[in-house]
Amino acid sequence: MSHGTLADEIRRNLGELSPAERKVARVILAGYPSAGLETVASVAERAGVSGPTVLRFASRLGFGGFPEFQAALRSEMQEREASPLSLYEAAGVPPGDSDEGTLLARSGATFSTAVARTLAELPAHDLETTVTLLGDPKRRIVLRGGRFTHLLARYLGLHLMQMRDAVLLLPDRDVERTAALSGLDRRDVVVVFDYRRYEPDALALAQLAAERGGKVVVFTDTWLSPASAHADVVLPSRVSSTSPYDSLVPSLAVIETVVAHVLAALGPSAHDHLRRTEATARRIGLV
């Protein structure tokens, strides 16, 4: 496996698979990851192919058989469900460095590698699609964050608010959030931030938006949020860190990249919007 998840590997190899093997791939991707844990006979029946085709599919990905493929998938699923506590208990106390320079060097290497790999692995088409959706003035942007990632949703949302109209950060309180979501329709772009341990409301929101005909953009980790199954665009990031907590530094780099491209795509209209917001802020004494 080169990098990323088994889902990434399957997508990269779609062009190399036979038509029957691609049917197997699509069945597994559509119900990823649980679909990959079904029996060979069940996967074959759902894909409308023979059992040997399912076995050949696993071999094409470099596995010795379907059980080996499933073992790798189970291992990946354990990583998906990891929490700061489980990571801490698995790794023990983070190493303490007596030399401050060593600590900084270790952090620098970890974060710079994670950012570089995240940006290198980011699908160009997905980035372009995200920019097109967020830069479309006819669409409303609705952003949802999680336990920690509400910071990322807010960061992206505040930038977009300076460039364009119709940007909404989902309210925290139940009645307000319900009111905001009841009006979702095909003109909306719902941006979901969801990283392990994944939150049920992220999946429910992505599914609701897709059912209403809207577009869904999911920022997630390399194990992929379940909300990705309903997404038009998925932007995964590495979460390597020097502590038991997943790092959001690479995700922030992706957001900064998106912001820069949306600003460029909007062009003069973004400039005009920035001038109006600046003038308004000065008028009411906020700057």
PDB file of C-alpha atoms in Angstrom:
ATOM      1  CA  MET A   1       0.000   0.000   0.000  1.00  0.00           C
ATOM      2  CA  SER A   2       1.486   3.381  -0.914  1.00  0.00           C
ATOM      3  CA  HIS A   3      -0.352   5.733   1.432  1.00  0.00           C
ATOM      4  CA  GLY A   4      -3.781   6.645   2.719  1.00  0.00           C
ATOM      5  CA  THR A   5      -6.648   4.244   3.317  1.00  0.00           C
ATOM      6  CA  LEU A   6      -7.780   1.114   1.536  1.00  0.00           C
ATOM      7  CA  ALA A   7     -10.530   3.247  -0.006  1.00  0.00           C
ATOM      8  CA  ASP A   8      -7.844   5.524  -1.473  1.00  0.00           C
ATOM      9  CA  GLU A   9      -6.005   2.478  -2.824  1.00  0.00           C
ATOM     10  CA  ILE A  10      -9.157   1.098  -4.421  1.00  0.00           C
ATOM     11  CA  ARG A  11      -9.916   4.429  -6.110  1.00  0.00           C
ATOM     12  CA  ARG A  12      -6.355   4.704  -7.430  1.00  0.00           C
ATOM     13  CA  ASN A  13      -6.597   1.237  -8.976  1.00  0.00           C
ATOM     14  CA  LEU A  14     -10.058   1.522 -10.529  1.00  0.00           C
ATOM     15  CA  GLY A  15      -8.577   2.058 -13.971  1.00  0.00           C
ATOM     16  CA  GLU A  16      -6.523  -1.135 -13.707  1.00  0.00           C
ATOM     17  CA  LEU A  17      -9.438  -3.371 -12.717  1.00  0.00           C
ATOM     18  CA  SER A  18     -11.562  -5.446 -15.054  1.00  0.00           C
ATOM     19  CA  PRO A  19     -15.228  -4.401 -15.465  1.00  0.00           C
ATOM     20  CA  ALA A  20     -16.326  -7.172 -13.074  1.00  0.00           C
ATOM     21  CA  GLU A  21     -13.680  -6.226 -10.509  1.00  0.00           C
ATOM     22  CA  ARG A  22     -14.789  -2.585 -10.711  1.00  0.00           C
ATOM     23  CA  LYS A  23     -18.282  -3.730  -9.687  1.00  0.00           C
ATOM     24  CA  VAL A  24     -16.741  -5.233  -6.553  1.00  0.00           C
ATOM     25  CA  ALA A  25     -14.821  -2.024  -5.928  1.00  0.00           C
ATOM     26  CA  ARG A  26     -17.941   0.110  -6.208  1.00  0.00           C
ATOM     27  CA  VAL A  27     -19.889  -2.111  -3.812  1.00  0.00           C
ATOM     28  CA  ILE A  28     -17.122  -1.856  -1.222  1.00  0.00           C
ATOM     29  CA  LEU A  29     -16.676   1.902  -1.678  1.00  0.00           C
ATOM     30  CA  ALA A  30     -20.420   2.531  -1.476  1.00  0.00           C
ATOM     31  CA  GLY A  31     -20.607   0.866   1.934  1.00  0.00           C
ATOM     32  CA  TYR A  32     -17.074   1.541   3.110  1.00  0.00           C
ATOM     33  CA  PRO A  33     -15.725   0.252   5.414  1.00  0.00           C
ATOM     34  CA  SER A  34     -18.361  -2.229   6.644  1.00  0.00           C
ATOM     35  CA  ALA A  35     -19.079  -3.636   3.169  1.00  0.00           C
ATOM     36  CA  GLY A  36     -15.514  -4.913   2.965  1.00  0.00           C
ATOM     37  CA  LEU A  37     -16.058  -7.090   6.036  1.00  0.00           C
ATOM     38  CA  GLU A  38     -18.871  -9.121   4.496  1.00  0.00           C
ATOM     39  CA  THR A  39     -18.288 -12.640   3.210  1.00  0.00           C
ATOM     40  CA  VAL A  40     -16.969 -13.281  -0.288  1.00  0.00           C
ATOM     41  CA  ALA A  41     -20.355 -14.719  -1.260  1.00  0.00           C
ATOM     42  CA  SER A  42     -22.222 -11.669   0.055  1.00  0.00           C
ATOM     43  CA  VAL A  43     -19.951  -9.179  -1.733  1.00  0.00           C
ATOM     44  CA  ALA A  44     -20.176 -11.206  -4.933  1.00  0.00           C
ATOM     45  CA  GLU A  45     -23.979 -11.307  -4.768  1.00  0.00           C
ATOM     46  CA  ARG A  46     -24.268  -7.571  -4.172  1.00  0.00           C
ATOM     47  CA  ALA A  47     -21.878  -6.828  -7.041  1.00  0.00           C
ATOM     48  CA  GLY A  48     -23.506  -9.345  -9.369  1.00  0.00           C
ATOM     49  CA  VAL A  49     -20.234 -11.192  -9.966  1.00  0.00           C
ATOM     50  CA  SER A  50     -18.706 -14.554  -9.081  1.00  0.00           C
ATOM     51  CA  GLY A  51     -16.797 -15.389  -5.902  1.00  0.00           C
ATOM     52  CA  PRO A  52     -13.479 -15.790  -7.764  1.00  0.00           C
ATOM     53  CA  THR A  53     -13.894 -12.223  -9.067  1.00  0.00           C
ATOM     54  CA  VAL A  54     -13.941 -10.952  -5.471  1.00  0.00           C
ATOM     55  CA  LEU A  55     -10.749 -12.925  -4.779  1.00  0.00           C
ATOM     56  CA  ARG A  56      -9.078 -11.514  -7.904  1.00  0.00           C
ATOM     57  CA  PHE A  57     -10.075  -8.022  -6.779  1.00  0.00           C
ATOM     58  CA  ALA A  58      -8.178  -8.504  -3.500  1.00  0.00           C
ATOM     59  CA  SER A  59      -5.175  -9.871  -5.387  1.00  0.00           C
ATOM     60  CA  ARG A  60      -5.133  -6.838  -7.675  1.00  0.00           C
ATOM     61  CA  LEU A  61      -4.656  -4.674  -4.593  1.00  0.00           C
ATOM     62  CA  GLY A  62      -1.642  -6.723  -3.555  1.00  0.00           C
ATOM     63  CA  PHE A  63      -3.262  -8.984  -0.963  1.00  0.00           C
ATOM     64  CA  GLY A  64      -2.777 -12.727  -0.686  1.00  0.00           C
ATOM     65  CA  GLY A  65      -6.519 -13.207  -0.482  1.00  0.00           C
ATOM     66  CA  PHE A  66      -9.757 -11.659   0.703  1.00  0.00           C
ATOM     67  CA  PRO A  67      -9.114 -12.575   4.381  1.00  0.00           C
ATOM     68  CA  GLU A  68      -5.851 -10.625   4.205  1.00  0.00           C
ATOM     69  CA  PHE A  69      -7.705  -7.664   2.713  1.00  0.00           C
ATOM     70  CA  GLN A  70     -10.255  -7.841   5.551  1.00  0.00           C
ATOM     71  CA  ALA A  71      -7.502  -8.050   8.186  1.00  0.00           C
ATOM     72  CA  ALA A  72      -5.996  -4.831   6.820  1.00  0.00           C
ATOM     73  CA  LEU A  73      -9.453  -3.244   6.838  1.00  0.00           C
ATOM     74  CA  ARG A  74     -10.041  -4.233  10.480  1.00  0.00           C
ATOM     75  CA  SER A  75      -6.697  -2.734  11.438  1.00  0.00           C
ATOM     76  CA  GLU A  76      -7.644   0.476   9.659  1.00  0.00           C
ATOM     77  CA  MET A  77     -10.995   0.559  11.437  1.00  0.00           C
ATOM     78  CA  GLN A  78      -9.259   0.309  14.812  1.00  0.00           C
ATOM     79  CA  GLU A  79      -7.239   3.394  13.867  1.00  0.00           C
ATOM     80  CA  ARG A  80     -10.434   5.158  12.786  1.00  0.00           C
ATOM     81  CA  GLU A  81     -11.933   4.670  16.232  1.00  0.00           C
ATOM     82  CA  ALA A  82      -8.835   5.710  18.177  1.00  0.00           C
ATOM     83  CA  SER A  83      -9.270   8.316  20.909  1.00  0.00           C
ATOM     84  CA  PRO A  84      -6.686  10.464  22.704  1.00  0.00           C
ATOM     85  CA  LEU A  85      -6.961   8.076  25.666  1.00  0.00           C
ATOM     86  CA  SER A  86      -6.392   4.928  23.594  1.00  0.00           C
ATOM     87  CA  LEU A  87      -3.509   6.547  21.718  1.00  0.00           C
ATOM     88  CA  TYR A  88      -1.964   7.679  24.990  1.00  0.00           C
ATOM     89  CA  GLU A  89      -2.291   4.229  26.551  1.00  0.00           C
ATOM     90  CA  ALA A  90      -0.906   2.526  23.435  1.00  0.00           C
ATOM     91  CA  ALA A  91       2.124   4.794  23.119  1.00  0.00           C
ATOM     92  CA  GLY A  92       2.742   5.537  26.796  1.00  0.00           C
ATOM     93  CA  VAL A  93       3.880   8.882  28.116  1.00  0.00           C
ATOM     94  CA  PRO A  94       5.096  11.144  25.282  1.00  0.00           C
ATOM     95  CA  PRO A  95       8.890  11.296  25.336  1.00  0.00           C
ATOM     96  CA  GLY A  96      10.262  14.230  27.249  1.00  0.00           C
ATOM     97  CA  ASP A  97      13.210  16.018  25.719  1.00  0.00           C
ATOM     98  CA  SER A  98      15.777  17.582  27.993  1.00  0.00           C
ATOM     99  CA  ASP A  99      16.973  19.644  25.085  1.00  0.00           C
ATOM    100  CA  GLU A 100      14.432  22.230  23.922  1.00  0.00           C
ATOM    101  CA  GLY A 101      15.984  22.133  20.470  1.00  0.00           C
ATOM    102  CA  THR A 102      15.242  18.417  20.205  1.00  0.00           C
ATOM    103  CA  LEU A 103      11.571  18.972  21.031  1.00  0.00           C
ATOM    104  CA  LEU A 104      11.283  21.719  18.446  1.00  0.00           C
ATOM    105  CA  ALA A 105      13.088  19.636  15.849  1.00  0.00           C
ATOM    106  CA  ARG A 106      10.796  16.658  16.438  1.00  0.00           C
ATOM    107  CA  SER A 107       7.687  18.838  16.210  1.00  0.00           C
ATOM    108  CA  GLY A 108       9.001  20.600  13.115  1.00  0.00           C
ATOM    109  CA  ALA A 109       9.704  17.331  11.350  1.00  0.00           C
ATOM    110  CA  THR A 110       6.342  15.811  12.293  1.00  0.00           C
ATOM    111  CA  PHE A 111       4.196  18.763  11.281  1.00  0.00           C
ATOM    112  CA  SER A 112       6.101  19.706   8.136  1.00  0.00           C
ATOM    113  CA  THR A 113       5.936  16.113   6.878  1.00  0.00           C
ATOM    114  CA  ALA A 114       2.217  15.859   7.652  1.00  0.00           C
ATOM    115  CA  VAL A 115       1.455  19.130   5.849  1.00  0.00           C
ATOM    116  CA  ALA A 116       3.591  18.213   2.846  1.00  0.00           C
ATOM    117  CA  ARG A 117       2.012  14.767   2.495  1.00  0.00           C
ATOM    118  CA  THR A 118      -1.499  16.154   2.945  1.00  0.00           C
ATOM    119  CA  LEU A 119      -1.086  18.718   0.188  1.00  0.00           C
ATOM    120  CA  ALA A 120       0.695  16.244  -2.103  1.00  0.00           C
ATOM    121  CA  GLU A 121      -2.086  13.672  -1.702  1.00  0.00           C
ATOM    122  CA  LEU A 122      -4.952  16.149  -2.038  1.00  0.00           C
ATOM    123  CA  PRO A 123      -6.886  15.298  -5.214  1.00  0.00           C
ATOM    124  CA  ALA A 124      -6.592  18.266  -7.580  1.00  0.00           C
ATOM    125  CA  HIS A 125     -10.104  17.676  -8.941  1.00  0.00           C
ATOM    126  CA  ASP A 126     -11.622  17.745  -5.454  1.00  0.00           C
ATOM    127  CA  LEU A 127      -9.811  20.962  -4.605  1.00  0.00           C
ATOM    128  CA  GLU A 128     -11.008  22.590  -7.827  1.00  0.00           C
ATOM    129  CA  THR A 129     -14.577  21.431  -7.220  1.00  0.00           C
ATOM    130  CA  THR A 130     -14.497  22.814  -3.678  1.00  0.00           C
ATOM    131  CA  VAL A 131     -13.293  26.193  -4.937  1.00  0.00           C
ATOM    132  CA  THR A 132     -16.003  26.256  -7.607  1.00  0.00           C
ATOM    133  CA  LEU A 133     -18.741  25.442  -5.084  1.00  0.00           C
ATOM    134  CA  LEU A 134     -17.584  27.906  -2.428  1.00  0.00           C
ATOM    135  CA  GLY A 135     -17.098  30.623  -5.016  1.00  0.00           C
ATOM    136  CA  ASP A 136     -20.540  30.285  -6.604  1.00  0.00           C
ATOM    137  CA  PRO A 137     -22.526  33.392  -5.508  1.00  0.00           C
ATOM    138  CA  LYS A 138     -25.816  31.616  -6.274  1.00  0.00           C
ATOM    139  CA  ARG A 139     -25.172  29.073  -3.549  1.00  0.00           C
ATOM    140  CA  ARG A 140     -25.454  29.419   0.224  1.00  0.00           C
ATOM    141  CA  ILE A 141     -22.583  28.010   2.280  1.00  0.00           C
ATOM    142  CA  VAL A 142     -23.488  26.173   5.506  1.00  0.00           C
ATOM    143  CA  LEU A 143     -20.604  25.116   7.775  1.00  0.00           C
ATOM    144  CA  ARG A 144     -20.640  22.504  10.532  1.00  0.00           C
ATOM    145  CA  GLY A 145     -17.768  21.690  12.914  1.00  0.00           C
ATOM    146  CA  GLY A 146     -17.297  19.154  15.679  1.00  0.00           C
ATOM    147  CA  ARG A 147     -15.862  18.915  19.193  1.00  0.00           C
ATOM    148  CA  PHE A 148     -12.561  20.491  18.229  1.00  0.00           C
ATOM    149  CA  THR A 149     -13.125  21.155  14.536  1.00  0.00           C
ATOM    150  CA  HIS A 150     -15.724  23.859  15.172  1.00  0.00           C
ATOM    151  CA  LEU A 151     -12.595  26.025  15.252  1.00  0.00           C
ATOM    152  CA  LEU A 152     -11.800  25.048  11.659  1.00  0.00           C
ATOM    153  CA  ALA A 153     -15.378  25.553  10.491  1.00  0.00           C
ATOM    154  CA  ARG A 154     -15.427  28.998  12.062  1.00  0.00           C
ATOM    155  CA  TYR A 155     -12.028  29.888  10.603  1.00  0.00           C
ATOM    156  CA  LEU A 156     -13.115  28.987   7.067  1.00  0.00           C
ATOM    157  CA  GLY A 157     -16.519  30.603   7.546  1.00  0.00           C
ATOM    158  CA  LEU A 158     -15.144  33.931   8.766  1.00  0.00           C
ATOM    159  CA  HIS A 159     -12.849  34.141   5.761  1.00  0.00           C
ATOM    160  CA  LEU A 160     -15.674  33.364   3.352  1.00  0.00           C
ATOM    161  CA  MET A 161     -17.897  35.979   5.008  1.00  0.00           C
ATOM    162  CA  GLN A 162     -15.369  38.642   4.070  1.00  0.00           C
ATOM    163  CA  MET A 163     -15.391  37.552   0.423  1.00  0.00           C
ATOM    164  CA  ARG A 164     -19.035  36.787  -0.327  1.00  0.00           C
ATOM    165  CA  ASP A 165     -22.621  36.772   0.947  1.00  0.00           C
ATOM    166  CA  ALA A 166     -24.757  33.845   2.137  1.00  0.00           C
ATOM    167  CA  VAL A 167     -22.365  32.131   4.541  1.00  0.00           C
ATOM    168  CA  LEU A 168     -23.860  30.478   7.624  1.00  0.00           C
ATOM    169  CA  LEU A 169     -22.142  28.886  10.613  1.00  0.00           C
ATOM    170  CA  LEU A 170     -24.582  26.363  12.065  1.00  0.00           C
ATOM    171  CA  PRO A 171     -25.820  27.523  15.490  1.00  0.00           C
ATOM    172  CA  ASP A 172     -25.081  25.345  18.520  1.00  0.00           C
ATOM    173  CA  ARG A 173     -28.516  25.508  20.125  1.00  0.00           C
ATOM    174  CA  ASP A 174     -30.973  22.831  19.019  1.00  0.00           C
ATOM    175  CA  VAL A 175     -33.925  25.013  18.028  1.00  0.00           C
ATOM    176  CA  GLU A 176     -31.754  27.422  16.028  1.00  0.00           C
ATOM    177  CA  ARG A 177     -29.867  24.600  14.336  1.00  0.00           C
ATOM    178  CA  THR A 178     -33.083  22.808  13.425  1.00  0.00           C
ATOM    179  CA  ALA A 179     -34.519  26.002  11.956  1.00  0.00           C
ATOM    180  CA  ALA A 180     -31.389  26.563   9.882  1.00  0.00           C
ATOM    181  CA  LEU A 181     -31.357  23.008   8.542  1.00  0.00           C
ATOM    182  CA  SER A 182     -35.066  22.762   7.784  1.00  0.00           C
ATOM    183  CA  GLY A 183     -34.560  25.081   4.830  1.00  0.00           C
ATOM    184  CA  LEU A 184     -31.732  23.157   3.146  1.00  0.00           C
ATOM    185  CA  ASP A 185     -32.194  22.783  -0.587  1.00  0.00           C
ATOM    186  CA  ARG A 186     -30.303  22.135  -3.818  1.00  0.00           C
ATOM    187  CA  ARG A 187     -28.684  25.585  -3.790  1.00  0.00           C
ATOM    188  CA  ASP A 188     -26.827  24.892  -0.553  1.00  0.00           C
ATOM    189  CA  VAL A 189     -23.256  23.725  -0.084  1.00  0.00           C
ATOM    190  CA  VAL A 190     -22.889  22.015   3.278  1.00  0.00           C
ATOM    191  CA  VAL A 191     -19.298  21.944   4.543  1.00  0.00           C
ATOM    192  CA  VAL A 192     -18.745  19.292   7.204  1.00  0.00           C
ATOM    193  CA  PHE A 193     -15.646  18.922   9.385  1.00  0.00           C
ATOM    194  CA  ASP A 194     -15.506  15.432  10.926  1.00  0.00           C
ATOM    195  CA  TYR A 195     -12.425  13.638  12.265  1.00  0.00           C
ATOM    196  CA  ARG A 196     -12.022  10.519  14.377  1.00  0.00           C
ATOM    197  CA  ARG A 197     -13.878   9.793  16.651  1.00  0.00           C
ATOM    198  CA  TYR A 198     -16.603  10.598  14.148  1.00  0.00           C
ATOM    199  CA  GLU A 199     -19.789  12.299  15.316  1.00  0.00           C
ATOM    200  CA  PRO A 200     -23.230  10.942  14.340  1.00  0.00           C
ATOM    201  CA  ASP A 201     -24.702  14.355  13.553  1.00  0.00           C
ATOM    202  CA  ALA A 202     -22.073  14.902  10.848  1.00  0.00           C
ATOM    203  CA  LEU A 203     -23.264  11.805   9.005  1.00  0.00           C
ATOM    204  CA  ALA A 204     -26.910  12.753   9.486  1.00  0.00           C
ATOM    205  CA  LEU A 205     -26.301  16.278   8.191  1.00  0.00           C
ATOM    206  CA  ALA A 206     -24.412  15.093   5.099  1.00  0.00           C
ATOM    207  CA  GLN A 207     -27.164  12.602   4.319  1.00  0.00           C
ATOM    208  CA  LEU A 208     -29.881  15.235   4.793  1.00  0.00           C
ATOM    209  CA  ALA A 209     -28.105  17.715   2.508  1.00  0.00           C
ATOM    210  CA  ALA A 210     -27.595  15.068  -0.182  1.00  0.00           C
ATOM    211  CA  GLU A 211     -31.257  14.042   0.005  1.00  0.00           C
ATOM    212  CA  ARG A 212     -32.296  17.678  -0.443  1.00  0.00           C
ATOM    213  CA  GLY A 213     -30.169  17.900  -3.582  1.00  0.00           C
ATOM    214  CA  GLY A 214     -27.456  20.086  -2.069  1.00  0.00           C
ATOM    215  CA  LYS A 215     -23.718  19.666  -2.413  1.00  0.00           C
ATOM    216  CA  VAL A 216     -21.601  18.250   0.412  1.00  0.00           C
ATOM    217  CA  VAL A 217     -17.935  18.986   1.092  1.00  0.00           C
ATOM    218  CA  VAL A 218     -16.278  16.932   3.831  1.00  0.00           C
ATOM    219  CA  PHE A 219     -13.000  17.863   5.511  1.00  0.00           C
ATOM    220  CA  THR A 220     -11.780  14.740   7.321  1.00  0.00           C
ATOM    221  CA  ASP A 221      -8.772  12.574   8.148  1.00  0.00           C
ATOM    222  CA  THR A 222      -7.213   9.853   5.999  1.00  0.00           C
ATOM    223  CA  TRP A 223      -9.514   7.186   7.484  1.00  0.00           C
ATOM    224  CA  LEU A 224     -12.500   9.107   6.124  1.00  0.00           C
ATOM    225  CA  SER A 225     -15.556  10.169   8.093  1.00  0.00           C
ATOM    226  CA  PRO A 226     -18.717   8.111   7.463  1.00  0.00           C
ATOM    227  CA  ALA A 227     -20.152  11.387   6.130  1.00  0.00           C
ATOM    228  CA  SER A 228     -17.839  10.924   3.136  1.00  0.00           C
ATOM    229  CA  ALA A 229     -20.292   8.377   1.734  1.00  0.00           C
ATOM    230  CA  HIS A 230     -22.695  11.249   0.977  1.00  0.00           C
ATOM    231  CA  ALA A 231     -20.083  13.811  -0.097  1.00  0.00           C
ATOM    232  CA  ASP A 232     -19.522  15.330  -3.512  1.00  0.00           C
ATOM    233  CA  VAL A 233     -16.014  16.287  -2.416  1.00  0.00           C
ATOM    234  CA  VAL A 234     -13.746  14.800   0.260  1.00  0.00           C
ATOM    235  CA  LEU A 235     -10.631  16.654   1.438  1.00  0.00           C
ATOM    236  CA  PRO A 236      -8.606  14.335   3.709  1.00  0.00           C
ATOM    237  CA  SER A 237      -5.686  15.460   5.868  1.00  0.00           C
ATOM    238  CA  ARG A 238      -2.929  13.705   7.765  1.00  0.00           C
ATOM    239  CA  VAL A 239      -3.274  14.030  11.527  1.00  0.00           C
ATOM    240  CA  SER A 240       0.253  13.062  12.636  1.00  0.00           C
ATOM    241  CA  SER A 241       1.186  14.656  15.927  1.00  0.00           C
ATOM    242  CA  THR A 242       3.773  14.569  18.713  1.00  0.00           C
ATOM    243  CA  SER A 243       1.018  13.960  21.276  1.00  0.00           C
ATOM    244  CA  PRO A 244      -1.969  11.600  21.625  1.00  0.00           C
ATOM    245  CA  TYR A 245      -4.135  14.336  20.102  1.00  0.00           C
ATOM    246  CA  ASP A 246      -4.617  14.363  16.338  1.00  0.00           C
ATOM    247  CA  SER A 247      -3.134  17.460  14.747  1.00  0.00           C
ATOM    248  CA  LEU A 248      -5.315  19.927  12.863  1.00  0.00           C
ATOM    249  CA  VAL A 249      -2.283  21.729  11.441  1.00  0.00           C
ATOM    250  CA  PRO A 250      -2.450  19.963   8.026  1.00  0.00           C
ATOM    251  CA  SER A 251      -6.199  20.634   7.842  1.00  0.00           C
ATOM    252  CA  LEU A 252      -5.551  24.303   8.458  1.00  0.00           C
ATOM    253  CA  ALA A 253      -3.084  24.260   5.561  1.00  0.00           C
ATOM    254  CA  VAL A 254      -5.812  22.809   3.334  1.00  0.00           C
ATOM    255  CA  ILE A 255      -8.228  25.521   4.467  1.00  0.00           C
ATOM    256  CA  GLU A 256      -5.664  28.242   3.757  1.00  0.00           C
ATOM    257  CA  THR A 257      -5.175  26.762   0.290  1.00  0.00           C
ATOM    258  CA  VAL A 258      -8.935  26.740  -0.348  1.00  0.00           C
ATOM    259  CA  VAL A 259      -9.282  30.334   0.885  1.00  0.00           C
ATOM    260  CA  ALA A 260      -6.523  31.569  -1.424  1.00  0.00           C
ATOM    261  CA  HIS A 261      -8.062  29.851  -4.437  1.00  0.00           C
ATOM    262  CA  VAL A 262     -11.611  31.028  -3.682  1.00  0.00           C
ATOM    263  CA  LEU A 263     -10.348  34.592  -3.322  1.00  0.00           C
ATOM    264  CA  ALA A 264      -8.622  34.329  -6.701  1.00  0.00           C
ATOM    265  CA  ALA A 265     -11.692  32.754  -8.310  1.00  0.00           C
ATOM    266  CA  LEU A 266     -14.035  35.488  -7.041  1.00  0.00           C
ATOM    267  CA  GLY A 267     -11.678  38.196  -8.292  1.00  0.00           C
ATOM    268  CA  PRO A 268     -13.100  41.755  -8.309  1.00  0.00           C
ATOM    269  CA  SER A 269     -16.315  40.721  -6.559  1.00  0.00           C
ATOM    270  CA  ALA A 270     -14.292  39.539  -3.547  1.00  0.00           C
ATOM    271  CA  HIS A 271     -12.387  42.831  -3.564  1.00  0.00           C
ATOM    272  CA  ASP A 272     -15.641  44.809  -3.580  1.00  0.00           C
ATOM    273  CA  HIS A 273     -17.063  42.670  -0.777  1.00  0.00           C
ATOM    274  CA  LEU A 274     -13.904  43.154   1.317  1.00  0.00           C
ATOM    275  CA  ARG A 275     -14.144  46.927   0.847  1.00  0.00           C
ATOM    276  CA  ARG A 276     -17.796  46.959   1.925  1.00  0.00           C
ATOM    277  CA  THR A 277     -17.169  44.856   5.024  1.00  0.00           C
ATOM    278  CA  GLU A 278     -14.169  47.001   5.958  1.00  0.00           C
ATOM    279  CA  ALA A 279     -16.173  50.202   5.507  1.00  0.00           C
ATOM    280  CA  THR A 280     -19.043  48.805   7.553  1.00  0.00           C
ATOM    281  CA  ALA A 281     -16.704  47.717  10.355  1.00  0.00           C
ATOM    282  CA  ARG A 282     -15.189  51.199  10.490  1.00  0.00           C
ATOM    283  CA  ARG A 283     -18.608  52.862  10.398  1.00  0.00           C
ATOM    284  CA  ILE A 284     -19.809  51.006  13.500  1.00  0.00           C
ATOM    285  CA  GLY A 285     -16.503  51.253  15.325  1.00  0.00           C
ATOM    286  CA  LEU A 286     -15.318  47.650  15.127  1.00  0.00           C
ATOM    287  CA  VAL A 287     -11.898  48.520  13.703  1.00  0.00           C
TER     288      VAL A 287
END
